[in-house]
Coordinates of C-alpha atoms and ligand atoms in Angstrom, one line a residue:
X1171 CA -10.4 -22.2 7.3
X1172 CA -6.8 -21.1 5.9
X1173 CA -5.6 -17.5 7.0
X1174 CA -4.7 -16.1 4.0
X1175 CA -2.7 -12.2 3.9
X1176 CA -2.0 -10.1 0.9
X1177 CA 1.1 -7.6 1.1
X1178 CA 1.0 -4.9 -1.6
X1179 CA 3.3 -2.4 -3.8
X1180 CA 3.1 -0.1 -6.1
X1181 CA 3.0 -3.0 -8.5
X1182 CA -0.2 -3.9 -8.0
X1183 CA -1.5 -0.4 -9.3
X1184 CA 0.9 -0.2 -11.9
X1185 CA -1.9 -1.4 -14.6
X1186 CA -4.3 1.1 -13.2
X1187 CA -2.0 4.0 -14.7
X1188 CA 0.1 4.9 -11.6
X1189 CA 3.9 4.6 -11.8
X1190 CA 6.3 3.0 -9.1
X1191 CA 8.8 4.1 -7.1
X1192 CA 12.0 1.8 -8.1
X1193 CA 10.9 2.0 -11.8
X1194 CA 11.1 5.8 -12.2
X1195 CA 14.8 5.9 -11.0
X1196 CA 14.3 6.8 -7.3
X1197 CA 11.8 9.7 -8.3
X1198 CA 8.3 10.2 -7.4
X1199 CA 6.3 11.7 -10.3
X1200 CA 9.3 13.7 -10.9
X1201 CA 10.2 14.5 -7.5
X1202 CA 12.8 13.6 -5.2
X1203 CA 11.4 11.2 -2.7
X1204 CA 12.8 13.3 0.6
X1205 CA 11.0 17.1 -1.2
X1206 CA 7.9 15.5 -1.3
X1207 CA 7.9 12.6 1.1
X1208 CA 9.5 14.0 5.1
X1209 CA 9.0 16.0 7.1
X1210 CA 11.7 18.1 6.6
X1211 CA 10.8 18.4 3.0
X1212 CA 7.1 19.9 4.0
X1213 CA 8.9 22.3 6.2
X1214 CA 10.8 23.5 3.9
X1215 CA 8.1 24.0 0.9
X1216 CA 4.8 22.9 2.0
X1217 CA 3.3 24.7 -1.1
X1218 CA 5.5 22.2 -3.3
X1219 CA 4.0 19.4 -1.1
X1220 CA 0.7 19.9 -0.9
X1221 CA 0.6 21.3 -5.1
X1222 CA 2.5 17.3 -5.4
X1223 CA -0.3 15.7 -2.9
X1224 CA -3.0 17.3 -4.8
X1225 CA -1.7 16.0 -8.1
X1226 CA -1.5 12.4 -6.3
X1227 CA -5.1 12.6 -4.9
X1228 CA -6.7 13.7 -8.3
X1229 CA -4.6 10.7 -10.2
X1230 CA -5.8 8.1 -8.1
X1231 CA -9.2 9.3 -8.5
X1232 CA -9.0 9.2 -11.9
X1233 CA -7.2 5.5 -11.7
X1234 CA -9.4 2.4 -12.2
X1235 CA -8.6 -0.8 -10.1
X1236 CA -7.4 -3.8 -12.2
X1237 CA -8.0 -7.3 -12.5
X1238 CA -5.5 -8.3 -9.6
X1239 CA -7.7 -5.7 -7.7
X1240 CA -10.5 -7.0 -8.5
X1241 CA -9.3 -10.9 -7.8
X1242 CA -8.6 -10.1 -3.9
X1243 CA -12.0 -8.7 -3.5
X1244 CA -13.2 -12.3 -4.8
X1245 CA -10.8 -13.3 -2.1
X1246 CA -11.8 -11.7 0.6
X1247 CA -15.4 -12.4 -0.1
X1248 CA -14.7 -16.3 -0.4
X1249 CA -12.2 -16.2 3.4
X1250 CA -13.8 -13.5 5.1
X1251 CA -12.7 -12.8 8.6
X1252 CA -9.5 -15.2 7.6
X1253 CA -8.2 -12.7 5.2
X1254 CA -6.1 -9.8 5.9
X1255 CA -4.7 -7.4 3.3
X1256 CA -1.8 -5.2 4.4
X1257 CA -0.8 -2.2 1.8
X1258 CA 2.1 -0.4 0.9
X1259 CA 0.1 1.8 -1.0
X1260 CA -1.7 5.3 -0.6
X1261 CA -3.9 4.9 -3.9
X1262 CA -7.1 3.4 -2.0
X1263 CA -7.8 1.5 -5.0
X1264 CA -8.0 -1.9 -2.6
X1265 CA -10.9 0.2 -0.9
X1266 CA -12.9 1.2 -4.4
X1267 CA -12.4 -2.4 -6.0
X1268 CA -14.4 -3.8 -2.8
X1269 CA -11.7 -5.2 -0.2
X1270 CA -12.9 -4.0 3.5
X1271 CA -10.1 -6.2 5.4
X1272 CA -7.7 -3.5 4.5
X1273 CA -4.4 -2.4 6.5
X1274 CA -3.3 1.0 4.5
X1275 CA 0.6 1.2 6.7
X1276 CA 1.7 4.2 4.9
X1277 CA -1.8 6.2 5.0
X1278 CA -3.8 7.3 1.9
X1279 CA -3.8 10.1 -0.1
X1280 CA -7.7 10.3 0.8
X1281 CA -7.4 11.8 4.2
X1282 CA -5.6 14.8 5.7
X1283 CA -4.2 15.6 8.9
X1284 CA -3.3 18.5 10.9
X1285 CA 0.3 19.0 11.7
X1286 CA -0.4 20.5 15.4
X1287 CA -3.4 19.0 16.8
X1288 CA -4.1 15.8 14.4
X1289 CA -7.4 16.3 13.9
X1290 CA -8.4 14.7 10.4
X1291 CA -10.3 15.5 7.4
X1292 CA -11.4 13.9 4.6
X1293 CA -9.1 15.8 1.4
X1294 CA -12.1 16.2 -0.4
X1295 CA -13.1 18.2 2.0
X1296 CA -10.4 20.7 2.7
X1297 CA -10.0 24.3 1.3
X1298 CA -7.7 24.6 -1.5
X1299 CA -8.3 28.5 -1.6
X1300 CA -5.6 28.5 0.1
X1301 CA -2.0 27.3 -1.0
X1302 CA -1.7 25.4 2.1
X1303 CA -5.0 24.2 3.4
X1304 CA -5.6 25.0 7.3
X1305 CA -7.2 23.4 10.0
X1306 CA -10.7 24.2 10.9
X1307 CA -10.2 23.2 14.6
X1308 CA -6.9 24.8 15.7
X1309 CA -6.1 26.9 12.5
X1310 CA -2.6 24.5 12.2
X1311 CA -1.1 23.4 8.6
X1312 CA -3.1 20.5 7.3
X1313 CA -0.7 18.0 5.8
X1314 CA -1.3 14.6 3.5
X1315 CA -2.3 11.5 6.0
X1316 CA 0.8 10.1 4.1
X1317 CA 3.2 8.0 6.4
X1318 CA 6.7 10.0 5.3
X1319 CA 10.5 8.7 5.8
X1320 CA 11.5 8.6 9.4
X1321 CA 7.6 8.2 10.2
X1322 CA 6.6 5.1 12.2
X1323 CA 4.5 3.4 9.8
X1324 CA 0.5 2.3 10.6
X1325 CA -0.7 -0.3 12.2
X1326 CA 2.5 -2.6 13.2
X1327 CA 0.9 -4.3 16.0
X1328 CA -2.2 -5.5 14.0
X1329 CA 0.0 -6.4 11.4
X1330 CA 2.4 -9.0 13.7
X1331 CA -0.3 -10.5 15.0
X1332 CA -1.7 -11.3 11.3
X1333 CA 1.5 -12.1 10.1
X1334 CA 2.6 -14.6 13.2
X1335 CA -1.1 -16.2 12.3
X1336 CA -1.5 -16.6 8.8
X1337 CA -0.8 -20.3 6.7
X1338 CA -0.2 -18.1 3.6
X1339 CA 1.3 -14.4 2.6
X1340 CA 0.8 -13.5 -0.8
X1341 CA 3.3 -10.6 -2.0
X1342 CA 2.1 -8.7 -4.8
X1343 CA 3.9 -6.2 -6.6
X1344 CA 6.7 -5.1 -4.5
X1345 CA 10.5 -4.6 -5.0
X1346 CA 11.1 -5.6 -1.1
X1347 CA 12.6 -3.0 -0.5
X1348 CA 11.2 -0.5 2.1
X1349 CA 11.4 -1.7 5.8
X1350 CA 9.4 -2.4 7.6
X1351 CA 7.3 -3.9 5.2
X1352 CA 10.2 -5.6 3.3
X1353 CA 10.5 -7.7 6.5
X1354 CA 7.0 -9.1 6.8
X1355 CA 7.9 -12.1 4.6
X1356 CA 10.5 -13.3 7.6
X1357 CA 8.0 -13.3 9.9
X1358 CA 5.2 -15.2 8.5
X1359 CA 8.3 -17.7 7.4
X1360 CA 9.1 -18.2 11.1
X1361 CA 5.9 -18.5 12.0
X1362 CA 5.1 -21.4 9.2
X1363 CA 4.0 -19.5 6.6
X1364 CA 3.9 -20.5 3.0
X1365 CA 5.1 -17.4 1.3
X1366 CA 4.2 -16.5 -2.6
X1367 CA 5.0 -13.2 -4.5
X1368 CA 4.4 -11.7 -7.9
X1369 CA 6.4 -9.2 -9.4
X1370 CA 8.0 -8.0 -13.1
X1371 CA 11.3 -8.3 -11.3
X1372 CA 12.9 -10.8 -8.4
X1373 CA 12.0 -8.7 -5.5
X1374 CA 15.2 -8.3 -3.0
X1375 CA 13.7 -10.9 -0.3
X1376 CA 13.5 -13.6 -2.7
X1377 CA 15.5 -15.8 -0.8
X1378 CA 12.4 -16.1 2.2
X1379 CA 9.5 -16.9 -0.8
X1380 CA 8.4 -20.6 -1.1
X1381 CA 6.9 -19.6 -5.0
X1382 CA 7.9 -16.8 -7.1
X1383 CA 6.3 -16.2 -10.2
X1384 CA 7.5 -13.4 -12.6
X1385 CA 5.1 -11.3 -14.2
X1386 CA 1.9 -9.4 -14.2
X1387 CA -0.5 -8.9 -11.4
X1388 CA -2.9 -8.1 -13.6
X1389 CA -2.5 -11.2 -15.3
X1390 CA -1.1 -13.8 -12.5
X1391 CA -3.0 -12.4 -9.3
X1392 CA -6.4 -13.7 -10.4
X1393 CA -4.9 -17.4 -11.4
X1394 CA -3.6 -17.8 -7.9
X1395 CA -6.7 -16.7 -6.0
X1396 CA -8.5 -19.1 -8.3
X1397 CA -6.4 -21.9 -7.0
X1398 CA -6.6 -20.1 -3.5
X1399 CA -9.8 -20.6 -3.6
X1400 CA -10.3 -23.9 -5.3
X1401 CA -7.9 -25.6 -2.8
X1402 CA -8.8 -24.5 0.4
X1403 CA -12.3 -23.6 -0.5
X1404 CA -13.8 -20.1 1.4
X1405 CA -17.3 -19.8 1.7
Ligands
APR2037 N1 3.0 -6.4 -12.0 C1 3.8 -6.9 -11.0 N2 4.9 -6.2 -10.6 C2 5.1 -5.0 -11.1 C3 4.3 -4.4 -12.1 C4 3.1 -5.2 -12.6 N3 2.3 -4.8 -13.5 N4 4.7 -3.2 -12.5 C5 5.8 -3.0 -11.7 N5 6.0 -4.1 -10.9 C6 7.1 -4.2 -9.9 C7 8.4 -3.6 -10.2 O1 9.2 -4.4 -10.9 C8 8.9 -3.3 -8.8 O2 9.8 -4.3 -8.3 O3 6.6 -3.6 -8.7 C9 7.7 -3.3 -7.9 C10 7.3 -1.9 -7.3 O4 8.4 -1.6 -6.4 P1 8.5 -0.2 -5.8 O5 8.4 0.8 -6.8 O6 9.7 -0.2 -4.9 O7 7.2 0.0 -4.8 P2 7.0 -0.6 -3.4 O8 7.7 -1.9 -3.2 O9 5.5 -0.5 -3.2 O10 7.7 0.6 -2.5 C11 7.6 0.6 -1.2 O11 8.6 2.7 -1.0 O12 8.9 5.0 -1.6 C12 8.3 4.0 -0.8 O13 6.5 4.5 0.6 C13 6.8 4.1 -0.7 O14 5.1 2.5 -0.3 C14 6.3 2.8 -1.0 C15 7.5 1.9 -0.6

């Protein structure tokens, strides 16, 4: 069986109703990226950051998942334990369309964390009485399990150990932009990768991807896992 791995942006969710980073001029939502997105910025105004995370949390519970969503469950059912999908994204919509196999390297806007001791909590499940929700086990700011600038980013072993292993990387709506994950597509390339990527625009590693194919993910994502799958077969 082929290892197949999926690396995904804020493309991918782009036809669920939730805007991208590059495309909005640098902003999130309206905000500069370093108010609502270090930790200096939640120091500063955590009420601003957590009003912002809120916002985030109840948009992406009210997104759908899309076709290409949809297409890498299919994928994942058909390569099972050979399929990896590493994500960018903090929307869980990979989760709610189906995909288990899921690496989610800059957090999700799902879970919460305190700032002193850690502990987690689901954000459902934290008390927005309060501007800034506090933890129930130490009485510490809770803050969004969001992997900020000048964070070290999840799961970076697992993720070169897929990468150095896999016979294909699919790259899937991402300006290649953001380290580390802009680098991934070296080292699969080193390691004998074939490397494929969808996006409206050429992404900024172009020059390491065997394919590129301009356009949708909504549209092109479930073509390729049809051939995916027809070539080198699954379950
Ligand atoms: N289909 C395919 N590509 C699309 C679509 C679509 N429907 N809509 C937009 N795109 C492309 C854009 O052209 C852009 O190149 O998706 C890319 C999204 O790029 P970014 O906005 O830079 O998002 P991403 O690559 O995920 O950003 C990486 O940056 O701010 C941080 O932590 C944040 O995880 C994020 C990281």
């Amino acid at each position: 069986m082929k290892n197949i791995t999926v690396l995904t942006g804020a493309g991918i969710s782009a036809e669920s109703g939730i805007r991208t980073f590059r495309d909005s001029d640098g902003l999130w939502e309206n905000h500069r990226v370093e108010d609502v997105a270090s930790p200096q910025g939640f120091a500063k105004n955590p009420v601003l950051v957590w009003d912002f995370y809120k916002a985030r949390y109840q948009q992406s519970l009210d997104a759908e998942p899309n076709p290409a969503h949809y297409a890498l469950t299919r994928l994942e059912e058909h390569f099972g334990d050979s399929f990896n999908l590493i994500t960018q994204n903090v929307d869980g919509l990979h989760i709610r369309a189906g995909n288990t196999r899921v690496y989610e390297m800059h957090g999700r806007l799902a879970m919460a964390f305190c700032s002193s001791c850690r502990s987690k909590t689901a954000t459902s499940e934290l008390d927005f009485s309060q501007k800034i929700p506090i933890c129930t086990t130490c009485g510490g700011n809770m803050r969004a399990d969001i992997v900020w600038f000048g964070e070290i980013p999840y799961y970076l072993y697992e993720i070169d150990e897929i990468l150095k292993n896999t016979d294909f990387l699919l790259i899937l709506g991402t300006s290649g932009v953001v380290y580390p994950a802009a680098g991934f597509v070296m080292t699969a390339k080193i390691f004998g990768a074939t490397t494929i990527a969808v996006n409206l625009e050429e992404p900024e590693n172009r020059r390491y991807l065997d394919e590129f194919y301009p356009g949708k993910c909504g549209e092109l994502v479930p073509q390729i896992v049809d051939k995916l799958i027809q070539n080198y077969g699954g379950r």
